[in-house]
Short mmCIF file of C-alpha atoms in Angstrom, two decimals:
data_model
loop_
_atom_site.label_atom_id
_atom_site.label_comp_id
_atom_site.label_asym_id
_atom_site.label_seq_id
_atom_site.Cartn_x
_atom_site.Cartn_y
_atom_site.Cartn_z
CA UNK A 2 -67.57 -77.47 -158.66
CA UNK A 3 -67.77 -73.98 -157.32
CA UNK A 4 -69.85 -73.83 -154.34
CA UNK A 5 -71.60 -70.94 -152.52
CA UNK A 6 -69.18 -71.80 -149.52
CA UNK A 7 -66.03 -71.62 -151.99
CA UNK A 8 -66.77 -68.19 -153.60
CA UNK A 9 -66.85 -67.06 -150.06
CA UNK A 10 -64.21 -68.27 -148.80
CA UNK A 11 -62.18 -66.79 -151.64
CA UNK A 12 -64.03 -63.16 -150.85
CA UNK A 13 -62.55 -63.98 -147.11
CA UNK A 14 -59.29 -65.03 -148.59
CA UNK A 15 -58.86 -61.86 -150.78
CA UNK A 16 -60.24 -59.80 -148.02
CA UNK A 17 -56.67 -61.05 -146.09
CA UNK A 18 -54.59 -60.33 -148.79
CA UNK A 19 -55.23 -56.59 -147.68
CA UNK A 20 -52.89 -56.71 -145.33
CA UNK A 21 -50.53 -56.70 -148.06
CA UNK A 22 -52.28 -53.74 -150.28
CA UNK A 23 -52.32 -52.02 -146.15
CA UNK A 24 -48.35 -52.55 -145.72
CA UNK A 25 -48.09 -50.93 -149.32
CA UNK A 26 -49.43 -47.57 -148.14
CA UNK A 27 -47.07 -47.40 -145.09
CA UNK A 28 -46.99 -49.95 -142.21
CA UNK A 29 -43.86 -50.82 -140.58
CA UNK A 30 -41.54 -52.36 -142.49
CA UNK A 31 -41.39 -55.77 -140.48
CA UNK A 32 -41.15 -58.07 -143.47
CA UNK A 33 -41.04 -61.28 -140.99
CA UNK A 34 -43.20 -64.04 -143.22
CA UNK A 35 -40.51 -66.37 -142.55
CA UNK A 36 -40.17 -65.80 -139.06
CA UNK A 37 -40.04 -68.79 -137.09
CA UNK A 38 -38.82 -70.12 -140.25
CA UNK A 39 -37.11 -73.68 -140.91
CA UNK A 40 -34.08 -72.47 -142.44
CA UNK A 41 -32.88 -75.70 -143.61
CA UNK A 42 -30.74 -76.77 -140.76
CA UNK A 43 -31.97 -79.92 -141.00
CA UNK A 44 -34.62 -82.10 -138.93
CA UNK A 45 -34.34 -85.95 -137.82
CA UNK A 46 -36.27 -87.02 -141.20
CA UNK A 47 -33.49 -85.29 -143.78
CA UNK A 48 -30.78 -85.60 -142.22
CA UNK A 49 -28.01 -88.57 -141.53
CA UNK A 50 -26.17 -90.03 -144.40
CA UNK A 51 -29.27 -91.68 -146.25
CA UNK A 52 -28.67 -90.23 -150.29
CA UNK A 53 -31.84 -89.13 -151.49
CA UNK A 54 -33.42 -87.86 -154.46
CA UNK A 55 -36.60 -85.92 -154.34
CA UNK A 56 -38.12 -85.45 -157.80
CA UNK A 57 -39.99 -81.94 -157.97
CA UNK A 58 -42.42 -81.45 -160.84
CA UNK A 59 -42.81 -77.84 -161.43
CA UNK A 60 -44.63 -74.68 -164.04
CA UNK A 61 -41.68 -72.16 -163.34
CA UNK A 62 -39.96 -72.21 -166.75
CA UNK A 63 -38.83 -68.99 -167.69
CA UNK A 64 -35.16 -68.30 -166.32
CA UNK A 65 -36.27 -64.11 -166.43
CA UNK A 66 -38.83 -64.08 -163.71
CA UNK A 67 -38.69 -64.39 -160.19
CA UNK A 68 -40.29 -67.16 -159.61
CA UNK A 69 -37.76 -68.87 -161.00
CA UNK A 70 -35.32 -67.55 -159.49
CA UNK A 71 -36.95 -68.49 -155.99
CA UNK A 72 -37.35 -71.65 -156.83
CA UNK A 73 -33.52 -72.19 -157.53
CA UNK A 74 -32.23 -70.50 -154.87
CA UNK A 75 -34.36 -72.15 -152.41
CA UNK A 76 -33.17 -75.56 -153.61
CA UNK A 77 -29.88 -74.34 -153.43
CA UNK A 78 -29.87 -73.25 -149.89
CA UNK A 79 -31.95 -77.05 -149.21
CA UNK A 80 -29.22 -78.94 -150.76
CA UNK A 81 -26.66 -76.95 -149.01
CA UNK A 82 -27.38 -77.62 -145.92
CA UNK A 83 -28.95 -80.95 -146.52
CA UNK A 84 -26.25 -82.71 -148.64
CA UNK A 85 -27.64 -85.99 -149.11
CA UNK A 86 -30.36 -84.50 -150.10
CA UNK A 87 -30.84 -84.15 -154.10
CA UNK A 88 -33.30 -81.81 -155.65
CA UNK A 89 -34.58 -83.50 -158.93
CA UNK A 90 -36.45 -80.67 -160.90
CA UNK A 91 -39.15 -81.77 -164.03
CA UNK A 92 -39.69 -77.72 -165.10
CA UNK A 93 -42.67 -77.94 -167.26
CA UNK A 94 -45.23 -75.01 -169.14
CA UNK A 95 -48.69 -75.45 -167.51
CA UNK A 96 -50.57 -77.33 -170.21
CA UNK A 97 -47.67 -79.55 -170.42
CA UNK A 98 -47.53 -80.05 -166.87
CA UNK A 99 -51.07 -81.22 -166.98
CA UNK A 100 -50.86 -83.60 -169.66
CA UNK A 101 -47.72 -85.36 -167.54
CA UNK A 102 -49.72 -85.47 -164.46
CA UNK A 103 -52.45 -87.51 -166.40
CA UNK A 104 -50.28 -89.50 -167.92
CA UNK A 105 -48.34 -90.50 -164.47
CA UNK A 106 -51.52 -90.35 -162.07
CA UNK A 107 -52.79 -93.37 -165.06
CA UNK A 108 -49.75 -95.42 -163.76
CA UNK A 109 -49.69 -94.10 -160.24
CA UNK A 110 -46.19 -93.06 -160.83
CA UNK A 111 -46.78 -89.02 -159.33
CA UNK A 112 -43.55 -87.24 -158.54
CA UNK A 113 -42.54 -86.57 -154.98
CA UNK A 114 -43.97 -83.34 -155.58
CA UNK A 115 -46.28 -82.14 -158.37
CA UNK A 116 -48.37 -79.12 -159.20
CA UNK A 117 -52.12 -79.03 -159.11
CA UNK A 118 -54.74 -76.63 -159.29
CA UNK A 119 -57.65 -76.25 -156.55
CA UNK A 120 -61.14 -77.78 -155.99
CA UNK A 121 -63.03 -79.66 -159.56
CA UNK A 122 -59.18 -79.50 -160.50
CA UNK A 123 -57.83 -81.64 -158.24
CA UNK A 124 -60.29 -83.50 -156.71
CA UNK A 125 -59.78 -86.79 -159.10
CA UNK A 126 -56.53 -87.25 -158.39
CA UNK A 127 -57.29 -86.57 -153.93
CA UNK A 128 -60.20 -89.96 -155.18
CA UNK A 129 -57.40 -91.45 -156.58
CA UNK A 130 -55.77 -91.59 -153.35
CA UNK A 131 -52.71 -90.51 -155.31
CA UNK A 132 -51.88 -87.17 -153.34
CA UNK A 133 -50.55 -87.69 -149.34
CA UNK A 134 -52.56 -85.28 -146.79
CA UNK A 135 -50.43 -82.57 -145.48
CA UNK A 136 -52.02 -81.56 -142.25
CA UNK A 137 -48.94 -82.74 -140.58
CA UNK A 138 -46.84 -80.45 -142.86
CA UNK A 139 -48.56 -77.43 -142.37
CA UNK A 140 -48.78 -78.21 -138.39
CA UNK A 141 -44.90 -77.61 -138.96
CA UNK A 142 -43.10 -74.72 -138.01
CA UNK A 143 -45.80 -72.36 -137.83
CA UNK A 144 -46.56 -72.85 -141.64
CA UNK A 145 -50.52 -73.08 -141.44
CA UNK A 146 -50.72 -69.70 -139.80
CA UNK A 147 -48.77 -68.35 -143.34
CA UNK A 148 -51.94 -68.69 -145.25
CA UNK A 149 -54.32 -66.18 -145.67
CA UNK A 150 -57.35 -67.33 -144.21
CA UNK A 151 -59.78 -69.31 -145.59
CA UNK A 152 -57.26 -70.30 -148.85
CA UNK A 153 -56.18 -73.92 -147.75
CA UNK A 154 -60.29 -74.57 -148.08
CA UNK A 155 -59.90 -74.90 -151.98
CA UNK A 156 -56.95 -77.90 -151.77
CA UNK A 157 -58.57 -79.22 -148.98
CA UNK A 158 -61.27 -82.32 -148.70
CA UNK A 159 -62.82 -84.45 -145.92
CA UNK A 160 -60.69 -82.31 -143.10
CA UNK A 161 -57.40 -82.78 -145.10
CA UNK A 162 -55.65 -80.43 -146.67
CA UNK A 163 -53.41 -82.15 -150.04
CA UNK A 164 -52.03 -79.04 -151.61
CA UNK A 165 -50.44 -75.63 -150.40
CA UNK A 166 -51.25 -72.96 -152.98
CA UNK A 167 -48.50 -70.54 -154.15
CA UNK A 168 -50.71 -67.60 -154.80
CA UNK A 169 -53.88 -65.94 -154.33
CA UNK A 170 -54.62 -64.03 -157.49
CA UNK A 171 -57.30 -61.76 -159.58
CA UNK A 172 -57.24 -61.50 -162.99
CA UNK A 173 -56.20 -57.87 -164.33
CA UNK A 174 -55.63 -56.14 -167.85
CA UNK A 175 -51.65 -54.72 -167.97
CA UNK A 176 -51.33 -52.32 -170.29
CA UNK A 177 -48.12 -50.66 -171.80
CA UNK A 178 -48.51 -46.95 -171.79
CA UNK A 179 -46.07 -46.03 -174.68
CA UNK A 180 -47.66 -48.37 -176.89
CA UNK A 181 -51.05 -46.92 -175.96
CA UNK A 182 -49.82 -43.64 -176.28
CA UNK A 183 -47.77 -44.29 -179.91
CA UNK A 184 -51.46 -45.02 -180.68
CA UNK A 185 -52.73 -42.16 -179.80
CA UNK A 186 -55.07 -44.12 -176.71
CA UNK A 187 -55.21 -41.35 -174.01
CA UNK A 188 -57.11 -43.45 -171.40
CA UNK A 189 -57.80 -46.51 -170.58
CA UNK A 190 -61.56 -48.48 -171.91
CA UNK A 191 -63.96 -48.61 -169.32
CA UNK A 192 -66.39 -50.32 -171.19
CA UNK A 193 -66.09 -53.61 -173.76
CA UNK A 194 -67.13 -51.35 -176.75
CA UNK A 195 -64.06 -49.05 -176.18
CA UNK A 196 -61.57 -52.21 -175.43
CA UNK A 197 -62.69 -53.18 -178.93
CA UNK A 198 -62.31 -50.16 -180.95
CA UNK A 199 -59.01 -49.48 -178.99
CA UNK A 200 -58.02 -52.82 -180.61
CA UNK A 201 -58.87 -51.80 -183.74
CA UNK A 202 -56.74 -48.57 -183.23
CA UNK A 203 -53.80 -50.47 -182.31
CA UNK A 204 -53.91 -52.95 -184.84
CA UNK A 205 -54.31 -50.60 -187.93
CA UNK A 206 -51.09 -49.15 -186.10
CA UNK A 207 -48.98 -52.24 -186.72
CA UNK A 208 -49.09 -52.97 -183.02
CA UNK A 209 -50.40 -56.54 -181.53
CA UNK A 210 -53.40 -55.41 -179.38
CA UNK A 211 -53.72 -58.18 -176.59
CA UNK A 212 -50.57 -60.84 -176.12
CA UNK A 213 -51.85 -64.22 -175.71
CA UNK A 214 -50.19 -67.80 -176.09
CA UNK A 215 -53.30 -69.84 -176.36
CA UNK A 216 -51.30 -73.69 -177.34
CA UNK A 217 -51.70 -73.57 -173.49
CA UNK A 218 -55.52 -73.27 -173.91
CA UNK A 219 -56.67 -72.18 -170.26
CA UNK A 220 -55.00 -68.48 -171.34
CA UNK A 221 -58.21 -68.02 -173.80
CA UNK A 222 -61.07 -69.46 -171.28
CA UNK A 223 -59.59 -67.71 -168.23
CA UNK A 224 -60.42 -64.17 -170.55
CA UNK A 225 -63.40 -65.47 -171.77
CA UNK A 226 -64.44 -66.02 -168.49
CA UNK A 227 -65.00 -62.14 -168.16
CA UNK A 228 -67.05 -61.82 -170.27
CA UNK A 229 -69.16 -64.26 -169.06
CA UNK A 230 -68.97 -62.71 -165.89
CA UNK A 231 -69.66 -59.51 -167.20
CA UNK A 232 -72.42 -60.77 -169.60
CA UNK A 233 -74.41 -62.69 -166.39
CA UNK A 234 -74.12 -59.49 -164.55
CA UNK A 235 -72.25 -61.00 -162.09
CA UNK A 236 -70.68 -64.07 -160.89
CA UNK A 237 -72.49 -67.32 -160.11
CA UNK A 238 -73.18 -68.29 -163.89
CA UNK A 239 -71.25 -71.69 -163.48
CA UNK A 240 -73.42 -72.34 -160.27
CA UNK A 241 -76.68 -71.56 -161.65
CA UNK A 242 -75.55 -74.62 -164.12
CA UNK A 243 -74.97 -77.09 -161.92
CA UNK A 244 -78.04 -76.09 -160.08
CA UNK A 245 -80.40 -76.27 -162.58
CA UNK A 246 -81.41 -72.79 -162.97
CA UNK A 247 -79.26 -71.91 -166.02
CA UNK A 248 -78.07 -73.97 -169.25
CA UNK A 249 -75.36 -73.08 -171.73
CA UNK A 250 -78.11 -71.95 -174.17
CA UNK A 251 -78.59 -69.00 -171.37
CA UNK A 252 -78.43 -65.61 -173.30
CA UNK A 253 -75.43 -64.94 -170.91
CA UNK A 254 -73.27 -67.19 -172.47
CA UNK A 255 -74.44 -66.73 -176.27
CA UNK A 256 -73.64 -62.88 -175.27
CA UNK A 257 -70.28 -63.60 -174.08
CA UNK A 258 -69.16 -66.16 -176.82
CA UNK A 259 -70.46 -63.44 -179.38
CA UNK A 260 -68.15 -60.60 -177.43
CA UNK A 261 -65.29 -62.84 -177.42
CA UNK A 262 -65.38 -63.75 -181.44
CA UNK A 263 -65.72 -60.17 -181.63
CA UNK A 264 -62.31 -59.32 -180.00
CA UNK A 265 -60.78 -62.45 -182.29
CA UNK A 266 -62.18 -61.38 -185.48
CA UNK A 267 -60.64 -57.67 -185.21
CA UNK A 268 -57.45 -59.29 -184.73
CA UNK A 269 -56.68 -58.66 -181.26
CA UNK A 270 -54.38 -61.64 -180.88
CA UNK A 271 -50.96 -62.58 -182.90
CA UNK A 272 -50.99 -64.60 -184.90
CA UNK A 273 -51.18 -67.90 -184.50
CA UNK A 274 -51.96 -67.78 -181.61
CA UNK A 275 -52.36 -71.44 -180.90
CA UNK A 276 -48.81 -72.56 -182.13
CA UNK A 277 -47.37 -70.16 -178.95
CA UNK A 278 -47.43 -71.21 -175.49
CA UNK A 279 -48.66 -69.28 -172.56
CA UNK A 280 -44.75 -68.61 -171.45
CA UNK A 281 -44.15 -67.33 -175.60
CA UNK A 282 -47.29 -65.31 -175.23
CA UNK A 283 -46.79 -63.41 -172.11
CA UNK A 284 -42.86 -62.64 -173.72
CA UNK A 285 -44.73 -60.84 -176.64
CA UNK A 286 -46.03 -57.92 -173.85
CA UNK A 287 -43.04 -58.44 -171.48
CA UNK A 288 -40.91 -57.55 -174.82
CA UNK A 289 -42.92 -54.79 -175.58
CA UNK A 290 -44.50 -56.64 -178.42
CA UNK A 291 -48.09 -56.43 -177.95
CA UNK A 292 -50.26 -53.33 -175.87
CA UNK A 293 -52.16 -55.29 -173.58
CA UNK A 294 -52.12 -58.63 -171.41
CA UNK A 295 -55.02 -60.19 -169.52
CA UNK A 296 -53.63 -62.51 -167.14
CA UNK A 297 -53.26 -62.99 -163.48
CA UNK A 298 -51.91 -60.55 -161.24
CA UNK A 299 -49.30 -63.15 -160.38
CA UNK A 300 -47.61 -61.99 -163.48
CA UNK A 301 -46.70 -58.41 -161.76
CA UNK A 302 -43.40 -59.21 -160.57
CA UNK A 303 -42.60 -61.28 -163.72
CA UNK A 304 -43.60 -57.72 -165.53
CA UNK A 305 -41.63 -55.55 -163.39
CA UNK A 306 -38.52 -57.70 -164.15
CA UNK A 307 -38.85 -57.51 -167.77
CA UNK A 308 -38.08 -54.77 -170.45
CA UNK A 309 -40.95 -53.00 -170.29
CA UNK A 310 -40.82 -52.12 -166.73
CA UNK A 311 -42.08 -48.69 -165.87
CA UNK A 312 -44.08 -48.57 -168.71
CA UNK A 313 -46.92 -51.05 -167.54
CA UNK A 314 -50.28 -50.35 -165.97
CA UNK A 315 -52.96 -51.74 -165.12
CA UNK A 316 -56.93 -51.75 -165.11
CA UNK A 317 -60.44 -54.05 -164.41
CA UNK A 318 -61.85 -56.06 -167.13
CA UNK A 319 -64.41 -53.15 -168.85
CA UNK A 320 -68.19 -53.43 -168.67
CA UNK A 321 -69.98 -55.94 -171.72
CA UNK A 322 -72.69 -54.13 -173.60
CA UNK A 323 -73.05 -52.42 -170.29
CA UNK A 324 -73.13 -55.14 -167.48
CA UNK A 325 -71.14 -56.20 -164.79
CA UNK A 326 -69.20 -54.54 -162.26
CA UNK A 327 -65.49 -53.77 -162.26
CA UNK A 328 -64.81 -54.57 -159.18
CA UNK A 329 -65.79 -58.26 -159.85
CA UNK A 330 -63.00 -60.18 -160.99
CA UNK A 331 -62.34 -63.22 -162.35
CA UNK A 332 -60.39 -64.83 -158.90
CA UNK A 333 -57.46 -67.06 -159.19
CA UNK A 334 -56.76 -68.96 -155.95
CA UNK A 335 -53.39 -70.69 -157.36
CA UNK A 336 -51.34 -73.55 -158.14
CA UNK A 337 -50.45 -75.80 -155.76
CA UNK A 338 -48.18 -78.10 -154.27
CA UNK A 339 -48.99 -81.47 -153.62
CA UNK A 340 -46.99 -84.79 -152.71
CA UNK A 341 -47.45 -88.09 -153.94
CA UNK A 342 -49.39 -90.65 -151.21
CA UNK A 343 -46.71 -93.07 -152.61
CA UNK A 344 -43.46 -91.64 -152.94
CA UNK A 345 -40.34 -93.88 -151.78
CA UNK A 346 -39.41 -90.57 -149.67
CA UNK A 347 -42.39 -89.52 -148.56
CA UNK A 348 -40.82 -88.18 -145.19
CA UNK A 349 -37.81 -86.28 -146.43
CA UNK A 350 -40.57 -84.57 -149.42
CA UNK A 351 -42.75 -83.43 -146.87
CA UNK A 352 -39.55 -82.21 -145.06
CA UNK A 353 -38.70 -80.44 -147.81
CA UNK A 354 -42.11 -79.25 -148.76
CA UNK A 355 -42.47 -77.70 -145.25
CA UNK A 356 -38.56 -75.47 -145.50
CA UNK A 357 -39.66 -74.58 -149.19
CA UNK A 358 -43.48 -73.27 -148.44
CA UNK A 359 -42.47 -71.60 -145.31
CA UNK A 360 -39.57 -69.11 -146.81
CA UNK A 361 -41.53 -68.80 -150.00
CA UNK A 362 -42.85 -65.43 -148.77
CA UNK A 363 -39.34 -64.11 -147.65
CA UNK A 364 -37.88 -64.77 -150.80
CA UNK A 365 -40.49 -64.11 -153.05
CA UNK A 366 -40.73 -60.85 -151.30
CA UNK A 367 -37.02 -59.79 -151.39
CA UNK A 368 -37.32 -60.70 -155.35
CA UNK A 369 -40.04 -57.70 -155.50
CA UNK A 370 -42.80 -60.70 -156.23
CA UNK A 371 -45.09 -60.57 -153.38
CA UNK A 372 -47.98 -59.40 -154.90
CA UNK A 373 -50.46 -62.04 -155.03
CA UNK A 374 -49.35 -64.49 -152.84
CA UNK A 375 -51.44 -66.89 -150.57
CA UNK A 376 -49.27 -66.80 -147.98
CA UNK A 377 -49.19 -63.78 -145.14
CA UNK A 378 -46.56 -60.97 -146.29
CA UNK A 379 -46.03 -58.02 -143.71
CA UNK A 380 -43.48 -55.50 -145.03
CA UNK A 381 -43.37 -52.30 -146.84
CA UNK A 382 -43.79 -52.32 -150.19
CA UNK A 383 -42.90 -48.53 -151.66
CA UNK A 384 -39.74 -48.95 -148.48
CA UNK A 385 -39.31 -52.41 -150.18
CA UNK A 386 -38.46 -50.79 -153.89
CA UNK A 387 -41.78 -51.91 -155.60
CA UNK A 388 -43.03 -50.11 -158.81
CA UNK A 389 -45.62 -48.26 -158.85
CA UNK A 390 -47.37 -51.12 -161.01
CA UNK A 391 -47.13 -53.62 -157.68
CA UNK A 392 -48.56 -51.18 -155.91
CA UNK A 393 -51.22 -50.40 -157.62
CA UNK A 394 -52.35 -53.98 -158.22
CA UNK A 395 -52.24 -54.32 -154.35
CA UNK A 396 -54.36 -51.62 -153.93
CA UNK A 397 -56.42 -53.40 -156.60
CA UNK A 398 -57.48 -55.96 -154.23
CA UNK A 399 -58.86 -53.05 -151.66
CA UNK A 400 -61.40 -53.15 -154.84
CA UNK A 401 -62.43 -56.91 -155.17
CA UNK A 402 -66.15 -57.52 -154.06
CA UNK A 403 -66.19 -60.63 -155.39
CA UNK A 404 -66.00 -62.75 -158.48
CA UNK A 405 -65.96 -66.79 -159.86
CA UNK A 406 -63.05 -69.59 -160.40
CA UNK A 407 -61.79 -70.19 -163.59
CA UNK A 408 -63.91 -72.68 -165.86
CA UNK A 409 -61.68 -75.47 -165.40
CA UNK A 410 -61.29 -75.58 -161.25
CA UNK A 411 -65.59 -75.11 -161.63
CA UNK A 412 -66.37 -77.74 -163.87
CA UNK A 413 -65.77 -81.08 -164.22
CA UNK A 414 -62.63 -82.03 -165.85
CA UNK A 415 -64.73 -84.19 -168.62
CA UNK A 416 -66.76 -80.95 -169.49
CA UNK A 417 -63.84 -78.27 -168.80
CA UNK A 418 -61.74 -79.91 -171.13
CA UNK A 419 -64.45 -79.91 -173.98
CA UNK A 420 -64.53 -76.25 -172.49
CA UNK A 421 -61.01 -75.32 -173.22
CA UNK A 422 -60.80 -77.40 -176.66
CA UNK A 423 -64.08 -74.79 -177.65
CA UNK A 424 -62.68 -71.97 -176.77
CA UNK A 425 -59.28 -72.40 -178.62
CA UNK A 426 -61.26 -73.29 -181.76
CA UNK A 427 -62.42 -69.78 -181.65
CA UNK A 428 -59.00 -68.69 -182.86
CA UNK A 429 -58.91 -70.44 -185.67
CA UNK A 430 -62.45 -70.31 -187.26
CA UNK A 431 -65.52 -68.48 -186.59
CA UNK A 432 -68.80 -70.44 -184.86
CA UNK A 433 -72.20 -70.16 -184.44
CA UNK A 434 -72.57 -68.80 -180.57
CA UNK A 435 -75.38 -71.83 -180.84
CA UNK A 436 -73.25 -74.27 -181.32
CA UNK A 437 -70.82 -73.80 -178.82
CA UNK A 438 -73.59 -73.48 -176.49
CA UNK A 439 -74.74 -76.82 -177.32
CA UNK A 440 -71.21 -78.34 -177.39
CA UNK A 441 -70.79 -77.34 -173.50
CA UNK A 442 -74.32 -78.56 -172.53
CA UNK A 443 -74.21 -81.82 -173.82
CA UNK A 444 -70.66 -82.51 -172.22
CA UNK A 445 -72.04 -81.00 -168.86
CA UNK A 446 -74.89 -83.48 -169.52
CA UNK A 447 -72.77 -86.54 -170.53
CA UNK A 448 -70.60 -86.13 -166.95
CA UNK A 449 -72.87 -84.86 -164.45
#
């Protein structure tokens, strides 16, 4: 669950990621996050003639974005110099991802390295004993100095860290201007009232308002969860749960169930919108298919690379019926990497692990996808060749004075799935508020 101490430590941890937002408006161009690096030369635990095969679960699907792209070329340059070393990839779409990990923690058959998200998350599986603590990883190399402060906190439990994020994130609204502007939309909404008649606007112009690909149902609750922050005035609401103070039936969360049926029943979304994943759904903006996109500013370099480059901005989820602040976003401390506690290679992953995390940066970086990283970047963005788009979201998180976790790394997993199930059923049929109230309180009270 989302403690006091975590939502700080995430204010700490976006407070580093100024330094990046600072480089943007002019330091020296000394873009040395991999300094010190391991550049795959090989180390007594990879190397000799012993064949191995290191199986790497992954959420990096799409061939177009850079992410991608960092990921293959970093195996590449592994395997390269490490040839009896094999790089076994399992490229998965989040959701899917998540329903494989299940499946394999049940059997305690985890890949050599897997993909899990931070704190309520990933916590059952660190119980398990199923995930291998990588303190002596990130003592490697210089590696634990990467991180922006504060961030290995949320993957890390009784003094042992068992993930290494690959982001550090807030949750924006991209917007494509021509789409806006074929509307006739001359500025962006400030407040939920104007987001909503906007979407009307675009809709009766034959344009999708707001891409989404909610099969992968987290896309839906992590927008919801504005609202909800909006609606409570603040962040916290999750907290006040657990605590005591607050239940489901809280006027805060009838409020923001109500606002979000509102933006589904003026047809913001496509289509069937639960038949398309979130990689299909984010292609409808990145194709200039739909005006808007609320997702993770992880998604910036991803944008940049795409056809509608140039044409993107971006701005803070609006006020709700007149509460909340901007600047309060919904914070997205990301993915991780973890290893499995009982992988035949355990050595040679961590190895690995260790070359991969520490040029992450670097590359990511000279792919023009450093915005929203966890780990340390010091270069130049504008020198670099960033859009104006990066830029701007860097400057974004000059802005952040705070914010809460997605549902589903606050929660339990029992209650955030019957979170995530209720929030997709919103798509397809309009409920009471009421009732999904009382759906999420009596899970939160079954697995307290």
């Amino acid at each position: 669950m989302a403690t006091r101490k975590l939502l700080k430590t995430c204010a700490v941890a976006l407070s580093a990621t100024l330094a990046l937002s600072l480089a943007a408006c002019g330091n020296a161009n000394n873009n040395n996050a991999a300094s010190g690096s391991n550049t795959g030369t090989g180390t007594a635990s990879s190397g000799g003639n012993k064949k191995v095969t290191i199986t790497f679960q992954n959420i990096y699907p799409d061939p177009a974005t850079p992410s991608y792209k960092m990921l293959h070329e970093l195996i590449a340059q592994y395997e390269q110099d490490h040839p009896n070393v094999h790089i076994e990839l399992d490229t998965l779409n989040t959701d899917q991802q998540k329903v494989k990990l299940k499946t394999q923690a049940a059997s305690k058959e985890v890949p050599d390295i897997t993909i899990v998200n931070p704190a309520a998350q990933m916590k059952p599986f660190v119980d398990a004993g199923l995930l291998a603590p990588l303190n002596d990883v990130i003592d490697q190399n210089g590696l634990k100095d990467t991180y922006q402060s504060g961030l290995l906190d949320y993957y890390s439990f009784d003094g042992n860290v068992y993930a290494l994020p690959d982001g550090n994130n807030i949750e924006v609204v991209f917007y494509n201007k021509d789409l806006f502007q074929q509307a006739g939309i001359s500025d962006t909404p400030k407040t939920f009232e104007e987001m909503l008649q906007d979407v009307k606007t675009l809709k009766s112009k034959g344009i999708t308002p707001i891409a989404i690909g909610e099969k992968d149902s987290w896309t839906g609750s992590f927008l919801f969860m504005n609202m909800l922050l909006r609606t409570n005035g603040g962040p916290g609401f999750l907290k006040d749960v657990v605590d005591g103070k607050k239940t489901f039936s809280d006027p805060a969360f009838i409020q923001a169930v109500d606002r979000f049926q509102d933006l589904v029943q003026a047809g913001a979304f496509p289509d069937g919108a639960t038949s398309i994943d979130a990689t299909a759904g984010g292609n409808i903006f990145k194709s200039g298919k739909a005006a808007m996109w609320v997702i993770g500013s992880w998604e910036t370099g991803a944008i940049d690379a795409s056809s509608v480059a140039g044409k993107v901005g971006a701005f803070q989820f609006p006020t709700v019926d007149g509460k909340g602040d901007p600047n309060e976003f919904m914070l997205a401390p990301g993915s991780a990497f973890a290893v499995s506690a009982n992988s035949e290679h355990l050595q040679e992953t961590k190895d690995f692990l260790n070359f991969f995390t520490l040029n992450l940066p670097k590359k990511q970086f000279d792919l023009k996808n450093a915005v929203g990283l966890g780990q340390k970047v010091d270069g130049d963005l504008k020198s670099a060749g960033y859009s104006d788009l990066a830029i701007s979201i860097a400057n974004l998180f000059n802005e952040v004075k705070g914010g809460d976790l997605a549902f589903d790394n606050t929660m339990n997993p029992a209650t955030a799935q019957v979170h995530l199930s209720s929030i997709q059923n919103l798509f397809v049929q309009k409920v009471d508020s009421a009732q999904v109230a009382k759906e999420h309180q009596s899970a939160y009270e079954a697995n307290k």
